[in-house]
Short mmCIF file of C-alpha atoms and ligand atoms in Angstrom, two decimals:
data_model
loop_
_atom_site.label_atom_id
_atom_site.label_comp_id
_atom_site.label_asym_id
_atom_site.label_seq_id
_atom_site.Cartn_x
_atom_site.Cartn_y
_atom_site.Cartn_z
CA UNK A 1298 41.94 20.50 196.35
CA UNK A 1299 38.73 19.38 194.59
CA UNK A 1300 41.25 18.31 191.37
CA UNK A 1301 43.48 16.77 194.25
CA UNK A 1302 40.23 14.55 195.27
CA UNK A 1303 39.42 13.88 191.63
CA UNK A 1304 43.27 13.36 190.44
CA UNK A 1305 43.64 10.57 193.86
CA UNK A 1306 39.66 8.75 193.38
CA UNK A 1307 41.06 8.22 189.22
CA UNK A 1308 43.79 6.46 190.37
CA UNK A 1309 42.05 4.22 192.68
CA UNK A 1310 39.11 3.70 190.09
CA UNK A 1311 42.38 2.62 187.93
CA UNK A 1312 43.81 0.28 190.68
CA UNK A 1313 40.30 -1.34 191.04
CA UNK A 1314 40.38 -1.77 187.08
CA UNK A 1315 43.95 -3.22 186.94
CA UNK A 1316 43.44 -5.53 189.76
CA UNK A 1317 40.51 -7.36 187.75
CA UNK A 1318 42.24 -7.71 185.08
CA UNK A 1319 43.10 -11.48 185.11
CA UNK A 1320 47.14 -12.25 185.66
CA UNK A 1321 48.57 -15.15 184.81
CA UNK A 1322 49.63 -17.33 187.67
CA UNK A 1323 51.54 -20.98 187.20
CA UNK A 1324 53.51 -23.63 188.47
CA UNK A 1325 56.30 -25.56 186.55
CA UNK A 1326 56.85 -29.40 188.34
CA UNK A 1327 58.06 -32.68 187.95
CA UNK A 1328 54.45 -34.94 188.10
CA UNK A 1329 54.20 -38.53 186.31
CA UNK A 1330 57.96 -38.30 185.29
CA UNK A 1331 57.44 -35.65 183.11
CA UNK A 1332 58.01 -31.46 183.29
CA UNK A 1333 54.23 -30.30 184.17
CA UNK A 1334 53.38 -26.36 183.53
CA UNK A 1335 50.13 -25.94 185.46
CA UNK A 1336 48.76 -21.97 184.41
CA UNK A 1337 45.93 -20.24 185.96
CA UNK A 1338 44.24 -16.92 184.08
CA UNK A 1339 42.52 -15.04 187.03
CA UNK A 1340 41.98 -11.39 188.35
CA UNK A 1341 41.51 -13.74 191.98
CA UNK A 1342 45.23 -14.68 193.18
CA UNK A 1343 43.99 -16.79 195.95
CA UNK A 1344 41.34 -18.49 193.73
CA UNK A 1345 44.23 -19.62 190.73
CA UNK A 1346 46.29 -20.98 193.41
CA UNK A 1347 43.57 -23.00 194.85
CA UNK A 1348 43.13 -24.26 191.26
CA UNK A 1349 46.73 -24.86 190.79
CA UNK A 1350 47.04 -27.12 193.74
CA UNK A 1351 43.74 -28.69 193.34
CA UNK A 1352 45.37 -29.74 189.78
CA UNK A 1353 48.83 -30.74 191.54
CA UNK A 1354 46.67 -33.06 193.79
CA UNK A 1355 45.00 -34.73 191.17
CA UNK A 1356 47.55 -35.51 188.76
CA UNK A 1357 49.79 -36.97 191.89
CA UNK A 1358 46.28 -39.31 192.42
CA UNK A 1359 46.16 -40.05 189.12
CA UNK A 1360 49.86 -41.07 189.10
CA UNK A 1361 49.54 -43.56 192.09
CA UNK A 1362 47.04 -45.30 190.16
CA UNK A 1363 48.13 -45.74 186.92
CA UNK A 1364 51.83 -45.74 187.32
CA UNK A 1365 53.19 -49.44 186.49
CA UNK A 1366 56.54 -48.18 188.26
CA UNK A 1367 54.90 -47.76 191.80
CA UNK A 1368 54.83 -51.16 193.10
CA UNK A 1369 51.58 -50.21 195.73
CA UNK A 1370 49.75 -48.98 192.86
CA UNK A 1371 46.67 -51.04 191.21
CA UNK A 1372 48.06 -51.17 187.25
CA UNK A 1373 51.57 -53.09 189.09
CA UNK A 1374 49.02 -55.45 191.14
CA UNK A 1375 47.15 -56.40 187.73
CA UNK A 1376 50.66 -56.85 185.92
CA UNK A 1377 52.04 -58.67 189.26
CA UNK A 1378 48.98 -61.20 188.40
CA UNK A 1379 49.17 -61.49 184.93
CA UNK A 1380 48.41 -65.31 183.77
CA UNK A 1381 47.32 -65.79 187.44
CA UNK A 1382 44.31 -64.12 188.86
CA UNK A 1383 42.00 -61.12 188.03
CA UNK A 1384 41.86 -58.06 190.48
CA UNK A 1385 39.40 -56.04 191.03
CA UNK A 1386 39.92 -52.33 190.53
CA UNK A 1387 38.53 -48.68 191.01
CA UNK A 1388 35.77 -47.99 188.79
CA UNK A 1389 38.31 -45.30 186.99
CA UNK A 1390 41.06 -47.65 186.40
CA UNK A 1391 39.28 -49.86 184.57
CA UNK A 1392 37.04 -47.03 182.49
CA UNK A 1393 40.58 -45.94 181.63
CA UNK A 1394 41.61 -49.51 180.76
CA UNK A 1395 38.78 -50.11 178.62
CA UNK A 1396 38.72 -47.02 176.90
CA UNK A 1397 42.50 -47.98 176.17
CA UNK A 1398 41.17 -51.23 174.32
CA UNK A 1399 38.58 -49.87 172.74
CA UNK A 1400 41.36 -47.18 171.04
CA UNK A 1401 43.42 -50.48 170.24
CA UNK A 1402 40.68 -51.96 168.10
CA UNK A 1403 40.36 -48.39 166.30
CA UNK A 1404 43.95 -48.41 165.48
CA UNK A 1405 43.87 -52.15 164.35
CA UNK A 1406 46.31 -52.98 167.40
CA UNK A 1407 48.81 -49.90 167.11
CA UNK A 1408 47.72 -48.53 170.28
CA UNK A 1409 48.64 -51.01 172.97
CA UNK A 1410 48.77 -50.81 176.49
CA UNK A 1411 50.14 -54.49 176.37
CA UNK A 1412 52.98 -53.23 174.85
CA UNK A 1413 54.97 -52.38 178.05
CA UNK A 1414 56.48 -56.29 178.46
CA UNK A 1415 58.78 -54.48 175.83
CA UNK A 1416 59.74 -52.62 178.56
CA UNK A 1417 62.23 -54.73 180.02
CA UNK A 1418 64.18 -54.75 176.55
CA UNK A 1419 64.41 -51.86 174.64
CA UNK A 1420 65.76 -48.65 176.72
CA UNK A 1421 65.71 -45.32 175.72
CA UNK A 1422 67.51 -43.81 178.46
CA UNK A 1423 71.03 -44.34 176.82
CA UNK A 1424 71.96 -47.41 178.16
CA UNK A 1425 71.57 -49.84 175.32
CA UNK A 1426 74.73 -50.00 173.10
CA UNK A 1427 73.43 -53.13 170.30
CA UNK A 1428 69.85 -54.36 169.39
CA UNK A 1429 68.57 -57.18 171.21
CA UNK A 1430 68.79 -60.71 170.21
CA UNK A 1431 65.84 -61.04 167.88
CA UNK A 1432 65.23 -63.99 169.99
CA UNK A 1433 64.51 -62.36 173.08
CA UNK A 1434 62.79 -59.94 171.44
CA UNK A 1435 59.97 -62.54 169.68
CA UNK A 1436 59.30 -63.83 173.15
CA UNK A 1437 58.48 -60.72 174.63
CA UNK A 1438 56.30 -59.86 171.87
CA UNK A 1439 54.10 -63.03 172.20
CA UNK A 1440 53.06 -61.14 175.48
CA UNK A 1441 51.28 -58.19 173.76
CA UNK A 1442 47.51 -58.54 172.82
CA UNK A 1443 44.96 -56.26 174.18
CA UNK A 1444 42.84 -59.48 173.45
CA UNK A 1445 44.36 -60.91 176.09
CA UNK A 1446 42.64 -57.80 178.53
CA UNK A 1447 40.33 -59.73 179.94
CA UNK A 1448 37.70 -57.43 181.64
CA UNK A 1449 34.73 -58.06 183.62
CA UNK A 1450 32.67 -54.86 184.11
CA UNK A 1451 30.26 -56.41 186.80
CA UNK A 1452 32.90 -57.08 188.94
CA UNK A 1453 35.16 -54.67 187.79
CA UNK A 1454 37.94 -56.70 187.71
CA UNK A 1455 41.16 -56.84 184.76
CA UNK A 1456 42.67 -59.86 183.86
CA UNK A 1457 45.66 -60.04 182.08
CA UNK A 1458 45.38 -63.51 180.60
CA UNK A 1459 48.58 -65.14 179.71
CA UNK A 1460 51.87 -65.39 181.99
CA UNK A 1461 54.43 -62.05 181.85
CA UNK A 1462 52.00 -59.58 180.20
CA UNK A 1463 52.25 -56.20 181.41
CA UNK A 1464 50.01 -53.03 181.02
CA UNK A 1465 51.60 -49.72 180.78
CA UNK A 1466 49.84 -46.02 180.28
CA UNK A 1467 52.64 -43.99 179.03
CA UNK A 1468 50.84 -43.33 175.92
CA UNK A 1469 47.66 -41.90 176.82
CA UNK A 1470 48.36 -41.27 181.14
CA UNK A 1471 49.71 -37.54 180.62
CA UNK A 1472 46.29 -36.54 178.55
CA UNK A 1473 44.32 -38.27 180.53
CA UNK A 1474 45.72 -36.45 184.09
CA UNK A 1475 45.86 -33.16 181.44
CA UNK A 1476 41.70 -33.84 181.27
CA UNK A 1477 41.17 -34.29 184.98
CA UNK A 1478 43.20 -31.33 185.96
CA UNK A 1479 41.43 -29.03 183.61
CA UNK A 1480 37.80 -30.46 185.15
CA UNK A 1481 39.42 -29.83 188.73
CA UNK A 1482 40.12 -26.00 188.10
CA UNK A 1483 37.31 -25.60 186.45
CA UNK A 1484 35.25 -26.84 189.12
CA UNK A 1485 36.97 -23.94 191.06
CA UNK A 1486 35.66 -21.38 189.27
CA UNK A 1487 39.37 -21.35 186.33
CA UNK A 1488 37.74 -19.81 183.61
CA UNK A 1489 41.37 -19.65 181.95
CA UNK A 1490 44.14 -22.04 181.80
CA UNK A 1491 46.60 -24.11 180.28
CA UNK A 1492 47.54 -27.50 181.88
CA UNK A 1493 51.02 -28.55 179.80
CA UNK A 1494 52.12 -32.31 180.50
CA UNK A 1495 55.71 -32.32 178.71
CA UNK A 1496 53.90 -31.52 175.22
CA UNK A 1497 50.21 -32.52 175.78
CA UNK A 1498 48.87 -29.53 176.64
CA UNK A 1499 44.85 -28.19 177.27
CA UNK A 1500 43.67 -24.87 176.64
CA UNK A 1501 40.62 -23.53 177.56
CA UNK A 1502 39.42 -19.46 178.02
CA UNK A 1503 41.74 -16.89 177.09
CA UNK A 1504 45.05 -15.57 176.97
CA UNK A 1505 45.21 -12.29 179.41
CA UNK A 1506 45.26 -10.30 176.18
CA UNK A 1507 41.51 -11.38 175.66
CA UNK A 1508 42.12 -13.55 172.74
CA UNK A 1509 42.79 -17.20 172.43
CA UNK A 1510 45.57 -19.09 173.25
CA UNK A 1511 48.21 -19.83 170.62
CA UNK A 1512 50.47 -23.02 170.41
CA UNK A 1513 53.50 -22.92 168.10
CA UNK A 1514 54.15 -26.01 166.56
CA UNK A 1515 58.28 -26.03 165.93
CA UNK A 1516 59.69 -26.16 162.57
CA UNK A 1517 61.97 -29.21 162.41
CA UNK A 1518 64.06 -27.49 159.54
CA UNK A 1519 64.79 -24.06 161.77
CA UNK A 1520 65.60 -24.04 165.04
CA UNK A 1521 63.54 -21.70 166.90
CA UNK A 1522 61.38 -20.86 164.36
CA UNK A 1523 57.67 -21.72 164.74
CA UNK A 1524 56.39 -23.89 161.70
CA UNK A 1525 52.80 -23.22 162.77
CA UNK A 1526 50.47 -21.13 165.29
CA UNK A 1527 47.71 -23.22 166.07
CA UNK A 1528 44.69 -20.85 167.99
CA UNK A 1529 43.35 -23.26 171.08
CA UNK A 1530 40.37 -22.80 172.84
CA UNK A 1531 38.97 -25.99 174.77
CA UNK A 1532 41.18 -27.77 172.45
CA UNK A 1533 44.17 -30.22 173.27
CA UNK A 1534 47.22 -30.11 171.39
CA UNK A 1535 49.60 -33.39 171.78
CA UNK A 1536 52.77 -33.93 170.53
CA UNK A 1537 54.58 -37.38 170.50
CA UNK A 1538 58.53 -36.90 169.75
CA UNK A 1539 61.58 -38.74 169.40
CA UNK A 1540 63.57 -36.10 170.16
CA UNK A 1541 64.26 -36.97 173.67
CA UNK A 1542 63.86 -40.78 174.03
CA UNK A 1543 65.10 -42.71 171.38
CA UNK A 1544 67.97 -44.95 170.17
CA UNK A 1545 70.05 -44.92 167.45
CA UNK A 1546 71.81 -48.24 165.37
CA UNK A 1547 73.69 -48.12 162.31
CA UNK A 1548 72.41 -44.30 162.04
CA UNK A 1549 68.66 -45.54 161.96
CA UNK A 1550 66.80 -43.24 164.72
CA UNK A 1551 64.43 -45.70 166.76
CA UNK A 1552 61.37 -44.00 168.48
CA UNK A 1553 60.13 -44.80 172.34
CA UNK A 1554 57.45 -45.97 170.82
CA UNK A 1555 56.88 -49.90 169.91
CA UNK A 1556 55.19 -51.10 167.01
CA UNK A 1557 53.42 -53.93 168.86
CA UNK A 1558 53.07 -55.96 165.77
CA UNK A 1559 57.07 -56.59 165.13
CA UNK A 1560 58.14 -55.90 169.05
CA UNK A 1561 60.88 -53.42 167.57
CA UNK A 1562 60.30 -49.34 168.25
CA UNK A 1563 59.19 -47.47 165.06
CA UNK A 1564 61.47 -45.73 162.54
CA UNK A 1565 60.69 -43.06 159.87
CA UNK A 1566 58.49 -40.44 161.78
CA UNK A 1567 60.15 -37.55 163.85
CA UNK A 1568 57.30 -36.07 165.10
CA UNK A 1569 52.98 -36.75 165.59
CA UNK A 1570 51.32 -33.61 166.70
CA UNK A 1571 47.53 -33.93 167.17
CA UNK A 1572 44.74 -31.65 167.54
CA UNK A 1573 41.66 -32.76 169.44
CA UNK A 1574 39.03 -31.63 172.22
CA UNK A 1575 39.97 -34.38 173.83
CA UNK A 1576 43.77 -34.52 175.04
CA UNK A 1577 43.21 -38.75 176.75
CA UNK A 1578 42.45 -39.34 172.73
CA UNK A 1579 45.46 -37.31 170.93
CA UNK A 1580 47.39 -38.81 173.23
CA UNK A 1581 46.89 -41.93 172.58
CA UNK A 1582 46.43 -41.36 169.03
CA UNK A 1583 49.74 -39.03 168.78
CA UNK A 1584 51.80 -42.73 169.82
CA UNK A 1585 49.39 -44.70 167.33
CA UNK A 1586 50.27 -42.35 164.06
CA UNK A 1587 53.63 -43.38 165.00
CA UNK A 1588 53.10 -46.73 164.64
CA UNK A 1589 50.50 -47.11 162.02
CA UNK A 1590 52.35 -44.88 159.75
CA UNK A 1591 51.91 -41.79 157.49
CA UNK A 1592 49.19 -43.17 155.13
CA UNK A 1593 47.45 -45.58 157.46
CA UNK A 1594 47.79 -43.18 160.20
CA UNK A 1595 46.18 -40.30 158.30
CA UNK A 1596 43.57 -42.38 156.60
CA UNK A 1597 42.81 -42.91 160.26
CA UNK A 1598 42.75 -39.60 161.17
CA UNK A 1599 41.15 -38.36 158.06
CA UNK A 1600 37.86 -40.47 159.44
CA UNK A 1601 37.45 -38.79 162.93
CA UNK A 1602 35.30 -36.27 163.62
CA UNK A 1603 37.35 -33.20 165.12
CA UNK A 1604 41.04 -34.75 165.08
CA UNK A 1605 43.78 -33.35 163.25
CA UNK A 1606 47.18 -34.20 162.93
CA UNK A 1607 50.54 -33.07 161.90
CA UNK A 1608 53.29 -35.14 161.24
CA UNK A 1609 57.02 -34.60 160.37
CA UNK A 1610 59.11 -37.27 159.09
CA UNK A 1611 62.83 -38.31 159.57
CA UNK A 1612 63.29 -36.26 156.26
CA UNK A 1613 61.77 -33.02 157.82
CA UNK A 1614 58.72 -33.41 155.59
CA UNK A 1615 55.59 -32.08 156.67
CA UNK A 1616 52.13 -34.09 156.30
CA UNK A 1617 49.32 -32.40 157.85
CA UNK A 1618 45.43 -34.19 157.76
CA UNK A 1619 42.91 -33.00 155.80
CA UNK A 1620 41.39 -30.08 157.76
CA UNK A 1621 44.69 -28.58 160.06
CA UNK A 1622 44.63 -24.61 159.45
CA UNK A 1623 47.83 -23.99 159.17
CA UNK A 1624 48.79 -20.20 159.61
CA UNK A 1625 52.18 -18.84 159.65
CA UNK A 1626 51.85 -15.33 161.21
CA UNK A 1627 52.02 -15.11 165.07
P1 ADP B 138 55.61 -38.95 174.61
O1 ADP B 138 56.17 -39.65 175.80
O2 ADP B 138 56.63 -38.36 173.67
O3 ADP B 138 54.46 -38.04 174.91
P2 ADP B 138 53.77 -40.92 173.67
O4 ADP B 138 52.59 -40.24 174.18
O5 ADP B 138 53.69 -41.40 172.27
O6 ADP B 138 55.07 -40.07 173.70
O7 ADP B 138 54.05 -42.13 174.62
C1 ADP B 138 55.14 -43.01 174.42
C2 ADP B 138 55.11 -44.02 175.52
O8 ADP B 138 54.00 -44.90 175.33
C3 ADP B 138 56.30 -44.94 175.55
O9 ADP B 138 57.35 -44.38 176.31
C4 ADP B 138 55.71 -46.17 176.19
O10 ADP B 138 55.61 -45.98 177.58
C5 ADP B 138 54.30 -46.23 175.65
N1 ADP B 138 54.15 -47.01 174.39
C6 ADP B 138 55.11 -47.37 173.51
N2 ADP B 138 54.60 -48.02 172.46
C7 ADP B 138 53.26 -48.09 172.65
C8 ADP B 138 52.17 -48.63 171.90
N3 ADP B 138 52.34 -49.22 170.72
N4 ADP B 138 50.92 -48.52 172.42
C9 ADP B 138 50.71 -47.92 173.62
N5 ADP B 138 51.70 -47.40 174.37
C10 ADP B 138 52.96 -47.45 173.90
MG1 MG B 139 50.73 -40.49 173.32
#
């Protein structure tokens, strides 16, 4: 009987054990037009959930300010006014906005959120079948020029100064709602998580294993085989792709992404992957790589304190910056 009692009280010091061990807990959704995996690493069910939503909540806030598609949200009033009036905006909408400049006079202009007048003429949904008249497309380019952001911090107010210039965050929105999701479930007590926006992902804690998080960068050579593990820990990891959105004339492979300097979408680069603390910054670098470049790009890259990058190009080479560890093994 006494081995009965001891045998039983075991198995319930067990249970205890087991149910602190942190489970993994997450949520795969469509948020900001994009696939968002939202993972919580907790021995407290109720507590990841509460995290999980909290992040749900804030990248659906984040969306109906930023988007340019919404019609009710602030970036489409600014763009509605463009060449017209200033408007005054949330204090976070225009931090985000002049953040955005202040990356486009990094990147010499590659990084512009003026770019999105483009938007009306190239598609990369399938739907274009020949390039546009060049015509067309020199007009719309005479729109882009984050000089042309006028901002006012006292009043916090955004002018877009000349007549049809439009302001679009699709470079640097999914890090930026990656960041603020993080802070939210951390706030709730997440000590473990991954927030994954469609490629731009944060890590922070550790896998239920106890060890860090690894990200496996794909090898563009071998499907299904991972090129790279990268370890993460309160680190971002960003990928910009044309694999998904891009369009293709006279077998040349044009990216989503549009060199603002020519008003065409760039060519030669298959793939920007960057490595950063900060996912708001790889993102928006990830899209500038692609138009600056391999040797501008890296040169750039090569200058900042705690960014990496990988890049593959259209002929599956791989160019990685100076300090990326890269480690084969799993
Ligand atoms: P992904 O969507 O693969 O994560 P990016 O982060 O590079 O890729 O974002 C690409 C998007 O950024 C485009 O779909 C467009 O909305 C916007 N964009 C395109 N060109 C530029 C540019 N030069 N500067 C800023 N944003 C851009
Ligand atoms: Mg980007």
């Amino acid at each position: 009987m006494r081995l009965f009692l001891t045998v039983i009280s075991l198995l319930i010091c067990c249970c205890a054990a087991l149910a602190q061990q942190p489970q993994k807990y997450h949520k795969v959704l469509e948020l900001m037009g994009s696939r968002f995996e939202i993972s919580a690493f907790d021995a407290d069910a109720q507590k990841a959930w509460d995290g999980i939503n909290a992040a749900i909540t804030e990248i659906s806030r984040i969306e109906r300010l930023i988007s340019s598609w919404d019609p009710n949200s602030q970036t489409s009033l600014i763009n509605r006014n463009a060449g017209i009036k200033p408007i005054k905006v949330d204090n976070e909408l225009f931090q985000l906005i002049q953040r955005a400049v202040q990356i486009s006079r990094i990147t010499d202009g590659a990084f512009d959120i003026s770019y999105a007048s483009m938007d009306r003429i190239w598609k990369f949904d399938g739907s274009m079948k020949e390039m546009p008249d060049a015509e067309i497309v020199k007009e719309a380019r005479s729109k882009i020029g984050f000089r042309n952001i006028q901002l006012n911090p006292a009043k916090l107010e955004v002018y877009l100064k000349v007549k049809g210039m439009k302001i679009g965050f699709g470079a640097i929105g999914k890090g930026y709602a990656a960041q603020k999701a993080k802070e939210k479930m951390s706030a709730l007590g997440i000590k473990s998580g991954v927030v994954n926006a469609a490629g731009d992902l944060i890590a922070w804690g550790k896998d239920i294993d106890g060890e860090s998080f690894k990200v496996g960068i794909a090898d563009p050579r071998k499907k299904n085989h991972v090129l790279s593990w990268l370890k993460v820990n309160n680190t971002s990891v960003v990928t910009s792709g044309d694999y998904e959105r891009y369009v293709l004339f006279d077998n040349v492979r044009y990216a989503h992404i549009i060199d603002p300097r020519t008003g065409y979408p760039t060519t030669g680069i298959k793939s920007v992957t960057i490595v950063s603390a900060n996912p708001e910054l790889a993102d928006a670098l990830s899209t500038s790589v692609f138009v600056l470049g391999i040797e501008k790009g890296l040169y750039l890259i090569n200058q900042l304190q705690g960014v990496e990058c990988l890049v593959i190009t259209d002929n599956d080479e791989i160019v990685t910056s100076k300090h990326l560890e890269i480690n084969n093994k799993s």
